[in-house]
PDB file of C-alpha atoms in Angstrom:
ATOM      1  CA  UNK H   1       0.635  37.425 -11.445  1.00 63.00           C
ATOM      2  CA  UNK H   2       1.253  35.410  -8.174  1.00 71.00           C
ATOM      3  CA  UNK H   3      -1.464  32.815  -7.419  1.00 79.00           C
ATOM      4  CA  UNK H   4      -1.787  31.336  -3.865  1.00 89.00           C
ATOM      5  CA  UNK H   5      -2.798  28.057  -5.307  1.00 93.00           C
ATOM      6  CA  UNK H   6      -3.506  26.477  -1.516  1.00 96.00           C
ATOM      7  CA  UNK H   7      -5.742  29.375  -0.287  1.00 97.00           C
ATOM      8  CA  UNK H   8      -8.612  27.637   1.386  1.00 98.00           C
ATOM      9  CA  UNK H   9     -10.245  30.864   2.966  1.00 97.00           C
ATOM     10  CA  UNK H  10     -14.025  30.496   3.797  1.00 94.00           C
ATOM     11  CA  UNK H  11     -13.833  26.551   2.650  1.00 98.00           C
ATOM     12  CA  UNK H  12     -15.242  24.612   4.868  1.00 98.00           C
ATOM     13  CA  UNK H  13     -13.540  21.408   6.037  1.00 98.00           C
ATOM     14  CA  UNK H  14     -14.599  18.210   8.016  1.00 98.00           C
ATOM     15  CA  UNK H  15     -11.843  16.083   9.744  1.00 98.00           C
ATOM     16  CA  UNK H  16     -13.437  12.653  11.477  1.00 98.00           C
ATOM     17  CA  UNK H  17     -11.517  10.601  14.242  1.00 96.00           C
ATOM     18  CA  UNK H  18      -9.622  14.405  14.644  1.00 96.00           C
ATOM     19  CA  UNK H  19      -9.642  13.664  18.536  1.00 94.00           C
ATOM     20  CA  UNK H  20      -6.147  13.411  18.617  1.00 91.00           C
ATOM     21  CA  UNK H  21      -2.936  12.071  16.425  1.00 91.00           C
ATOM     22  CA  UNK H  22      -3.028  12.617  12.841  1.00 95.00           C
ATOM     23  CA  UNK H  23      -6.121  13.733  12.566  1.00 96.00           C
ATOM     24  CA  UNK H  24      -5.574  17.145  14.434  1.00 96.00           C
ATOM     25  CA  UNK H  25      -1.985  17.353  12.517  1.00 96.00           C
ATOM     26  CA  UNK H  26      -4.416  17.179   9.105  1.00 97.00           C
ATOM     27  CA  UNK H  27      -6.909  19.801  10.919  1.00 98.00           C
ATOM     28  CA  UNK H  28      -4.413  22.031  12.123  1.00 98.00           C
ATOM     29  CA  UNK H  29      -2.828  21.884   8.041  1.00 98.00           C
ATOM     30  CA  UNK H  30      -6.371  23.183   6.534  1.00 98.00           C
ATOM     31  CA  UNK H  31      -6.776  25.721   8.860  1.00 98.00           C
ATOM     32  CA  UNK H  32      -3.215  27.093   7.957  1.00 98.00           C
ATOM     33  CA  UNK H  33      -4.337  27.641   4.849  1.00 98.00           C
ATOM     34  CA  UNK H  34      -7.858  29.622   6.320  1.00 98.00           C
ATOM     35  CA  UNK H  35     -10.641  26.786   6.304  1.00 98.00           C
ATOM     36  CA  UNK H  36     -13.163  26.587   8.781  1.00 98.00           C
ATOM     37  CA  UNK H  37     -12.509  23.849  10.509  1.00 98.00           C
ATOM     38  CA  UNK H  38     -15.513  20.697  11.815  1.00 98.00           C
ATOM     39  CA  UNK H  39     -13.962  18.391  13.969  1.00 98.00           C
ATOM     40  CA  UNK H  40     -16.229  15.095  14.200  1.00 98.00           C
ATOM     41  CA  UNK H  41     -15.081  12.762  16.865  1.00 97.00           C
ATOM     42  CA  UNK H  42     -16.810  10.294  19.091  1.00 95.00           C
ATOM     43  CA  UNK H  43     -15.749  11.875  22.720  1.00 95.00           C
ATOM     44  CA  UNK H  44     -16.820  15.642  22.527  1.00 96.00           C
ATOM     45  CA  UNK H  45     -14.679  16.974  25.230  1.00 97.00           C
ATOM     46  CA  UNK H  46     -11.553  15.485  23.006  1.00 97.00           C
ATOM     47  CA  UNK H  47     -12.891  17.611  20.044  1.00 98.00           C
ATOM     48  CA  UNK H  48     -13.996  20.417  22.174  1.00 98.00           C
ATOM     49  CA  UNK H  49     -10.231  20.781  23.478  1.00 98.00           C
ATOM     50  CA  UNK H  50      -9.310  20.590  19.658  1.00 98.00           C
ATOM     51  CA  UNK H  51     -11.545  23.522  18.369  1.00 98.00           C
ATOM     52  CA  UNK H  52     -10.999  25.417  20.657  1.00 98.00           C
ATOM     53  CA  UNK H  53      -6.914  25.436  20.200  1.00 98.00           C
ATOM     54  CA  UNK H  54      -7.337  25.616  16.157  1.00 98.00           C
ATOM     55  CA  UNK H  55      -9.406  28.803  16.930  1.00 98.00           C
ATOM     56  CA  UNK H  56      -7.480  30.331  18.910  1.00 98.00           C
ATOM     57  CA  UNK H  57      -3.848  29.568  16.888  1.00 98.00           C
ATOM     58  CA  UNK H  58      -5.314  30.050  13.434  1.00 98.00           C
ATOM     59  CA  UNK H  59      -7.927  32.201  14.083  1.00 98.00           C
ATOM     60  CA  UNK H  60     -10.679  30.277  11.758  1.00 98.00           C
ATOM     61  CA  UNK H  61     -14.646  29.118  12.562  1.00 98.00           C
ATOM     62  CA  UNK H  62     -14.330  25.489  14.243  1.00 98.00           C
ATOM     63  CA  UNK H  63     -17.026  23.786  14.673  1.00 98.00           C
ATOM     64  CA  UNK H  64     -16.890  20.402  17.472  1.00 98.00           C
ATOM     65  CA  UNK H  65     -19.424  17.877  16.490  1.00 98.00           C
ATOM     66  CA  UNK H  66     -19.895  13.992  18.000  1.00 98.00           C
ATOM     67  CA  UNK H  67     -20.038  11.856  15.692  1.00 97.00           C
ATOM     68  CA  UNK H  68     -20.159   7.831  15.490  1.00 97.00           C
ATOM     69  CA  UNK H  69     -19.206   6.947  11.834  1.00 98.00           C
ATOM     70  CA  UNK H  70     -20.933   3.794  12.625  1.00 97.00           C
ATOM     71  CA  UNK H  71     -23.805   5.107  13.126  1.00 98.00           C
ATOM     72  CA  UNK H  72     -26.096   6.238   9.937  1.00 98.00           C
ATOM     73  CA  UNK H  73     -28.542   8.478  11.768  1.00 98.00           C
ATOM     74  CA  UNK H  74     -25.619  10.264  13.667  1.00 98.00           C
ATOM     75  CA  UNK H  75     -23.326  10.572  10.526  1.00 98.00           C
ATOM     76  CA  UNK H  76     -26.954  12.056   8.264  1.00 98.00           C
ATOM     77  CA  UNK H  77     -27.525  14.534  11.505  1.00 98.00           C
ATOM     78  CA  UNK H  78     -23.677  15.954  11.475  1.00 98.00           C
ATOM     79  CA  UNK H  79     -23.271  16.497   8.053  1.00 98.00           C
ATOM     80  CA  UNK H  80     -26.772  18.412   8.385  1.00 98.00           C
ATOM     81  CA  UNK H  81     -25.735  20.153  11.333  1.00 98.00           C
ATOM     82  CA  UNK H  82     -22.719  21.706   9.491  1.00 98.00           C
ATOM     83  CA  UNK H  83     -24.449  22.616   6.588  1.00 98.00           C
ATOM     84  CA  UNK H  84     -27.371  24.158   9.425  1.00 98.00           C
ATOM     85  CA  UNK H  85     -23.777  26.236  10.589  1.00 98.00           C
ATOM     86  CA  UNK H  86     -22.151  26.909   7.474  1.00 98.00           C
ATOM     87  CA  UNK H  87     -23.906  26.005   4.507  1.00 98.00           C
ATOM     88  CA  UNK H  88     -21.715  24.452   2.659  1.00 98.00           C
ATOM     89  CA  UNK H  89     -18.998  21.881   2.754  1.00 98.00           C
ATOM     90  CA  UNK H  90     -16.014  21.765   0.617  1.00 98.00           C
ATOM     91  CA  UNK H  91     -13.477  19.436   2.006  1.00 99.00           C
ATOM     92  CA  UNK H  92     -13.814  15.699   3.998  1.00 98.00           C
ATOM     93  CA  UNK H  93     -10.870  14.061   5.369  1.00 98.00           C
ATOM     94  CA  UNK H  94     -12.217  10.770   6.214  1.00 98.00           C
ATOM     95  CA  UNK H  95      -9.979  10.053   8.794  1.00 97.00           C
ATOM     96  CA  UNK H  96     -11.762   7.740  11.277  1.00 90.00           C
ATOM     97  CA  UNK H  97     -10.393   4.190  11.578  1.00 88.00           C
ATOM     98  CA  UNK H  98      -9.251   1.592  14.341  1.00 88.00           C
ATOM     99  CA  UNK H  99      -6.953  -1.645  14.039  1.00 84.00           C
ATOM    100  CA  UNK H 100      -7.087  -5.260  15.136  1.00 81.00           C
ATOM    101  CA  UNK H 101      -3.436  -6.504  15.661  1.00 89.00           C
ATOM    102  CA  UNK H 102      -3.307 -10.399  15.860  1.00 92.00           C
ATOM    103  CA  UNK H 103      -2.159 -13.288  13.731  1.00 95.00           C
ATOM    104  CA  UNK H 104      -5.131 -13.668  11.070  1.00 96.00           C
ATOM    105  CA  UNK H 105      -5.746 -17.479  12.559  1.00 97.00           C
ATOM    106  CA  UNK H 106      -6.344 -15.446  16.311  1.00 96.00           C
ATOM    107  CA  UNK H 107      -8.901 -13.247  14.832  1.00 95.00           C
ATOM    108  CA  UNK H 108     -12.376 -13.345  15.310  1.00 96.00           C
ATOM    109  CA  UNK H 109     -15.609 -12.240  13.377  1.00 96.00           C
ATOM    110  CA  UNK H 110     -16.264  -9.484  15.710  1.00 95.00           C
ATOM    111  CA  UNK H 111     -12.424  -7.940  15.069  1.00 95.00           C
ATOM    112  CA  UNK H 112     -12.901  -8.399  11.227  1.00 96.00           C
ATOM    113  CA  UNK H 113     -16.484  -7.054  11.008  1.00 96.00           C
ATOM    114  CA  UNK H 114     -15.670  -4.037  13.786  1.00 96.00           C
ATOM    115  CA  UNK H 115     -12.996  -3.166  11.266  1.00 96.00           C
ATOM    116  CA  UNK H 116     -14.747  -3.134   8.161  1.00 97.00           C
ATOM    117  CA  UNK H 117     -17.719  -1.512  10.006  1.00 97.00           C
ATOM    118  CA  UNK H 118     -15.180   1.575  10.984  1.00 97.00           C
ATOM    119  CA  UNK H 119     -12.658   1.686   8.503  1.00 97.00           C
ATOM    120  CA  UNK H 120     -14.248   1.215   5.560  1.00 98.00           C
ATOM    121  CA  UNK H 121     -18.326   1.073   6.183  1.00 98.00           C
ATOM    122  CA  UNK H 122     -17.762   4.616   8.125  1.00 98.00           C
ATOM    123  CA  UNK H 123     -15.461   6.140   5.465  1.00 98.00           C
ATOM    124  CA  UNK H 124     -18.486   5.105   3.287  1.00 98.00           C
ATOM    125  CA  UNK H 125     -21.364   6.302   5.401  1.00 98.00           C
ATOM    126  CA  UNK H 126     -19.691  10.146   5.656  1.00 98.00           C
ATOM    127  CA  UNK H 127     -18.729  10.453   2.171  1.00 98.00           C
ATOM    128  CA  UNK H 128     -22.403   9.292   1.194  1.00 98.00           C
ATOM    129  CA  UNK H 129     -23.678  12.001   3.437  1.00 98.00           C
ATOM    130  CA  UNK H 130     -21.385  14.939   2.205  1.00 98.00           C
ATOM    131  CA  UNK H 131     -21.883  14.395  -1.285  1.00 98.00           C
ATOM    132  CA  UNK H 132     -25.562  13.727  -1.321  1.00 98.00           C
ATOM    133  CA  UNK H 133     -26.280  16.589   1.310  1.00 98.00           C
ATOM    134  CA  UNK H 134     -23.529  18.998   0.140  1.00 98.00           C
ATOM    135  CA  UNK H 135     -21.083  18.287  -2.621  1.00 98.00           C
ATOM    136  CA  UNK H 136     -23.549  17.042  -5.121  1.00 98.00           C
ATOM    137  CA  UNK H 137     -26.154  19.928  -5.130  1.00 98.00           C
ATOM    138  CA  UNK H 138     -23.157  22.621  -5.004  1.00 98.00           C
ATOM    139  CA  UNK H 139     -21.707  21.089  -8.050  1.00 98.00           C
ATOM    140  CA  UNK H 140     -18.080  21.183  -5.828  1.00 98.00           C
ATOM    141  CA  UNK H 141     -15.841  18.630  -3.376  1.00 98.00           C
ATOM    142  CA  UNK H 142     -12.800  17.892  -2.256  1.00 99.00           C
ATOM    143  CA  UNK H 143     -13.155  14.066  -0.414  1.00 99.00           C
ATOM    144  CA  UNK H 144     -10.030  12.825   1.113  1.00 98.00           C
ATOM    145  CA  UNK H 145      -9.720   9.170   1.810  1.00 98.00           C
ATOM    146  CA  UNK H 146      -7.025   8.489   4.494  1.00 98.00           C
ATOM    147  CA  UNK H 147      -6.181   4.949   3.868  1.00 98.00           C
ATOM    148  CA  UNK H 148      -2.961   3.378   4.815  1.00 97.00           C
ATOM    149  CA  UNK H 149       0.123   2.123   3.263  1.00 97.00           C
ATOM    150  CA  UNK H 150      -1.074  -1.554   3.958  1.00 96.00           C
ATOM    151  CA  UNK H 151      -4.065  -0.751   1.982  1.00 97.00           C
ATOM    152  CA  UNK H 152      -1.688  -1.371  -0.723  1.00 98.00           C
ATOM    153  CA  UNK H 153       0.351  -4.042   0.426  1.00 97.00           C
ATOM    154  CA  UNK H 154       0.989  -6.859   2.976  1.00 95.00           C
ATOM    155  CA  UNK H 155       3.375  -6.830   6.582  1.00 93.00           C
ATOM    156  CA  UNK H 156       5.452  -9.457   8.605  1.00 91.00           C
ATOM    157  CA  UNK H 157       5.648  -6.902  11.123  1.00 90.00           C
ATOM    158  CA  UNK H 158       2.214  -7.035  13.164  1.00 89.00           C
ATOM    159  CA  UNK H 159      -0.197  -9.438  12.158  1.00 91.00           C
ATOM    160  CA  UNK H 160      -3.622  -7.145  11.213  1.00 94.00           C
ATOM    161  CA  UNK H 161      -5.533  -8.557   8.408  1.00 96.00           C
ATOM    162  CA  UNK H 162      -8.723  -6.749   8.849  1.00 96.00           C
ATOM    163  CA  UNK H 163      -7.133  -3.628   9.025  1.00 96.00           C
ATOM    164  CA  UNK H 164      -5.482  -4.487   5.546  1.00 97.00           C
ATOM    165  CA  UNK H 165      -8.787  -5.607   3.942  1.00 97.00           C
ATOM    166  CA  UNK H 166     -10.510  -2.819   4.888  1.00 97.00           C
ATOM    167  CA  UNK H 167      -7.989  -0.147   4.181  1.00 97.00           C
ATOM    168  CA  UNK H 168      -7.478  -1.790   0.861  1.00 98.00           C
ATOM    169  CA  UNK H 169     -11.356  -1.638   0.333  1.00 98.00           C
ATOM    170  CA  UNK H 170     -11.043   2.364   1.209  1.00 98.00           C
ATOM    171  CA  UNK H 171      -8.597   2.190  -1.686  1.00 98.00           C
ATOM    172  CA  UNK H 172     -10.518   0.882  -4.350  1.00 98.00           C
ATOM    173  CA  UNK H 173     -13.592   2.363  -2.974  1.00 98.00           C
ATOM    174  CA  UNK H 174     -11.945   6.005  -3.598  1.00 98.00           C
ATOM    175  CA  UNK H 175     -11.983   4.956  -7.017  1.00 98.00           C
ATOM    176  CA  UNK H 176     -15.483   4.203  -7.328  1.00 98.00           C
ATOM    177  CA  UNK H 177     -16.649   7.092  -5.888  1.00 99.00           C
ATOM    178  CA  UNK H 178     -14.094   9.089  -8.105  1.00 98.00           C
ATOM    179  CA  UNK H 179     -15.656   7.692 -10.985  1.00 98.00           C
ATOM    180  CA  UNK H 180     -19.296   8.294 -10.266  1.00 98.00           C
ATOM    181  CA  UNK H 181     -18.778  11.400  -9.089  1.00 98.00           C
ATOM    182  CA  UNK H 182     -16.667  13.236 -11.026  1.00 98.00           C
ATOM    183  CA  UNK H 183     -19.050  14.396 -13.558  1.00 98.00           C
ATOM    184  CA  UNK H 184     -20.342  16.774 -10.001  1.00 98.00           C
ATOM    185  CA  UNK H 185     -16.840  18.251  -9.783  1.00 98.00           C
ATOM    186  CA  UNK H 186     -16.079  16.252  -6.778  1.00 99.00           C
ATOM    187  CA  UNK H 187     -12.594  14.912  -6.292  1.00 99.00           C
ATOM    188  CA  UNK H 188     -11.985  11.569  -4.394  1.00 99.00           C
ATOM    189  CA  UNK H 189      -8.549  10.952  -3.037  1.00 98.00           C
ATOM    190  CA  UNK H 190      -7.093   8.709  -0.928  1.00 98.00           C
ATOM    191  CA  UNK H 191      -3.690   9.223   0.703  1.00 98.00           C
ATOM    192  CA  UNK H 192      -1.647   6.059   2.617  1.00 98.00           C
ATOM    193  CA  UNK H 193       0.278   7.126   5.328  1.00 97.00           C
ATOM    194  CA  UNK H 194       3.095   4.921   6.811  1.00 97.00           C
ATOM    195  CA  UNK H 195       3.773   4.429  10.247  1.00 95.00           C
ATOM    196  CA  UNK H 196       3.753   8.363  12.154  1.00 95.00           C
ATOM    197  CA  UNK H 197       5.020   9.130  15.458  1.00 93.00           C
ATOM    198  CA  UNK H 198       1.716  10.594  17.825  1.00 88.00           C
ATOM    199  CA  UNK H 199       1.600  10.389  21.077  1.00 85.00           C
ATOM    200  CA  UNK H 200       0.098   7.189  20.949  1.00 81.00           C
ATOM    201  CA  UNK H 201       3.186   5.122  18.307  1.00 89.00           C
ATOM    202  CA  UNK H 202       6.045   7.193  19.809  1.00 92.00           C
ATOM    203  CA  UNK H 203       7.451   4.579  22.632  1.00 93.00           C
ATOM    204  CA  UNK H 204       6.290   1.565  19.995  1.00 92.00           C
ATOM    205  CA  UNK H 205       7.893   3.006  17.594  1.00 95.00           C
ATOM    206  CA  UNK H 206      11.264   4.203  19.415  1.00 96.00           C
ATOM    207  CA  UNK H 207      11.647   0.408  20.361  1.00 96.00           C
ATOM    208  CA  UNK H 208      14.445  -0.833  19.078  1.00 96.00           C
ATOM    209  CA  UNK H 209      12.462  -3.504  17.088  1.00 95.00           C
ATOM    210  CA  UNK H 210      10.838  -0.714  15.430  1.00 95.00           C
ATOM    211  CA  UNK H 211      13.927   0.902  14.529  1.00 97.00           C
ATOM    212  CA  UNK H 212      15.536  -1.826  12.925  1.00 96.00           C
ATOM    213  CA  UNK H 213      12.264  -2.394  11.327  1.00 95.00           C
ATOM    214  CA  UNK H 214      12.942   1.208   9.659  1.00 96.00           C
ATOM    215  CA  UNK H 215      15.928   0.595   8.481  1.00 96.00           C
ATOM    216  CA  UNK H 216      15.362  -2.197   7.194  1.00 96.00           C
ATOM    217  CA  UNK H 217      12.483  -1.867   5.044  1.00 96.00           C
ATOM    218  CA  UNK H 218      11.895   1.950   4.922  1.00 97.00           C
ATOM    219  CA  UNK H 219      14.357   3.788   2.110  1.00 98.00           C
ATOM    220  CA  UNK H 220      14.556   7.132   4.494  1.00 98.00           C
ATOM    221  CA  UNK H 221      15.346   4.697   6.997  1.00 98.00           C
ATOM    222  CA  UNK H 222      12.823   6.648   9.473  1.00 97.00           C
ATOM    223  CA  UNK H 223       9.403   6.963  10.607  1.00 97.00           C
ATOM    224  CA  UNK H 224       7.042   9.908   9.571  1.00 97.00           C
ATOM    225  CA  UNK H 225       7.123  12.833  11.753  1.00 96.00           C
ATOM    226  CA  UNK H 226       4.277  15.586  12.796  1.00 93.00           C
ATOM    227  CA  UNK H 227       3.752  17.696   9.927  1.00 94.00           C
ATOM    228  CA  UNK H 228       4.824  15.603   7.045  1.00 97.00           C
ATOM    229  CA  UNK H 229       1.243  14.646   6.277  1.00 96.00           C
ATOM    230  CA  UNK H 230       0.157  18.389   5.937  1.00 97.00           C
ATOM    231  CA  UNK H 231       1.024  19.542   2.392  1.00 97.00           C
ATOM    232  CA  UNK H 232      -0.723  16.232   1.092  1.00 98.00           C
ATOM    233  CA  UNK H 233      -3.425  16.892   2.441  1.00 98.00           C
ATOM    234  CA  UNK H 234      -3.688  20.595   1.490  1.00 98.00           C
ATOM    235  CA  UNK H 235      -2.529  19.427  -2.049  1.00 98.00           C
ATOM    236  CA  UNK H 236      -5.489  17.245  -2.553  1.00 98.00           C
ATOM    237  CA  UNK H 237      -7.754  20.091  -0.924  1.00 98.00           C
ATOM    238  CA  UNK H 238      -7.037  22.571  -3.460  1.00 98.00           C
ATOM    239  CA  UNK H 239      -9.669  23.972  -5.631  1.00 97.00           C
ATOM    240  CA  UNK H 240      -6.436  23.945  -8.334  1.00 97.00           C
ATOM    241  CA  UNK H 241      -6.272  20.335  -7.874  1.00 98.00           C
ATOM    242  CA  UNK H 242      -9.689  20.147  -9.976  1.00 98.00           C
ATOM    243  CA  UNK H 243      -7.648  17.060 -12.552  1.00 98.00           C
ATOM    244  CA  UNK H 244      -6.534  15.252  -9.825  1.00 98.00           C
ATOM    245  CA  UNK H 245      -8.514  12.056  -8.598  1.00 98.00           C
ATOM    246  CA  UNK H 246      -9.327   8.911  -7.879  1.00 98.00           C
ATOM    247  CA  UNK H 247      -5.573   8.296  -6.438  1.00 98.00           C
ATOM    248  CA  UNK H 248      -3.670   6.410  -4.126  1.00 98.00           C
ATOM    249  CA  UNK H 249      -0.912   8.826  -2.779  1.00 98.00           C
ATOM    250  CA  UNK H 250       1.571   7.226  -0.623  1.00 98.00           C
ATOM    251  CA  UNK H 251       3.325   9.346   2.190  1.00 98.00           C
ATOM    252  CA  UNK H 252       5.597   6.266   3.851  1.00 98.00           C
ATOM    253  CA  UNK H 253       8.986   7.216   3.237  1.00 98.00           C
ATOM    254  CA  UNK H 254       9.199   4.748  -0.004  1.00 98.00           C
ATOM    255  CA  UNK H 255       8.206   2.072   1.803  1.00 97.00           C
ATOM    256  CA  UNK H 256       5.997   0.975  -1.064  1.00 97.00           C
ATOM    257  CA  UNK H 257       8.513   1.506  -3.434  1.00 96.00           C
ATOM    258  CA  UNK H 258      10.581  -1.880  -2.889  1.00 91.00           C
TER     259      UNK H 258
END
């Protein structure tokens, strides 16, 4: 008997920050698999560009909603409006985040609270609303943390303290929720990435600072490339992967490993 164990037909899946860079990589992933896709952004003609091209390559519902994670009434209003669309959601990839780069002495309140208020207040605020408007009552989820490799550790690289404090918080908030939660068959993962080439890292990263950097402290001596996020993603979306949660899952090339 062959099982497709990573069918996500007529799921229904909501990416945030999926404007551009990973998050459309992690969009594009779930709707290979046949989930209707809600892209929540904060500039709708970014999003609107992005539903439109899942449709039309994957041939799945999309669904272009602005959202402001910061923003409670906003967040409360899109998760409604999905569930006004499509009744039900099944999958959250809390992708959303920013990050202050300066040496922690240089950086003010406003850069540590803007970061917390984003990265791990916003990841809060949409996972709330999912599971209280949708995932609870259905007795079903799949939430997806995305947190970041230096949510588990420290860097000499660029100097961005808030952005390890709050990714860390995402962390060890994806455990609490797993725990309370779990008894309402919802799943709370949280995968950290390492540094990905987008658009945005690719001449950064191609620098040959960078590059040493890689080989230095990076076992596949490399940076992540487009696509290598996917099947993470998809794993943790499963409806098979009902026993896994409350994770950290690393996708950094062993960076953490040393």
């Amino acid at each position: 008997m062959h099982t497709n164990y990573f069918n996500l037909t007529d799921q229904v899946a909501i990416v945030t920050g999926a404007s551009g860079g990973l998050g459309v990589q992690m969009a594009k992933a779930l709707a290979n698999q046949g989930a209707k896709i809600v892209v929540m952004a904060r500039r709708q003609e970014k999003i609107d560009e992005v539903a439109a091209e899942i449709a039309k390559d994957y041939g799945v519902e999309t669904l272009a909603i602005r959202c402001d994670i910061t923003d409670t009434e906003n967040v409360d209003a899109a998760v409604k409006q999905v569930l006004d669309a499509y009744g039900r959601i099944d999958i959250l990839v809390n992708n959303a985040g920013t990050g202050a780069v300066a040496p922690a002495e240089d950086i003010t309140d406003e850069q540590f609270a803007n970061e917390m208020q984003i990265d791990l207040f916003g990841t809060f605020k949409v996972a709330r609303a999912c599971a209280k408007q949708a995932m609870i009552p259905a007795k079903y989820g799949r939430v997806i943390n995305i947190a970041s490799m230096y949510g588990l550790v420290g860097n000499k690289v660029a100097g961005s303290a808030p952005y390890h404090a709050a990714k860390g918080g995402v962390v060890n908030l994806t455990r609490a929720l797993a725990a309370e939660w779990g008894k309402y068959g919802i799943t709370v993962n949280s995968i950290c990435p390492g540094y990905f080439y987008t658009p945005l890292t690719q001449e950064t990263l191609d620098s040959d600072f960078f590059q040493q950097n890689a080989r230095t402290m990076i076992p596949e001596e490399r940076y992540g490339r487009e696509g290598e996020l996917d099947t993470a993603v998809i794993f943790l979306a499963s409806p098979d992967s009902a026993y896994v949660t409350g994770i950290q899952l690393p996708v950094d090339g062993g960076y953490t490993c040393m």
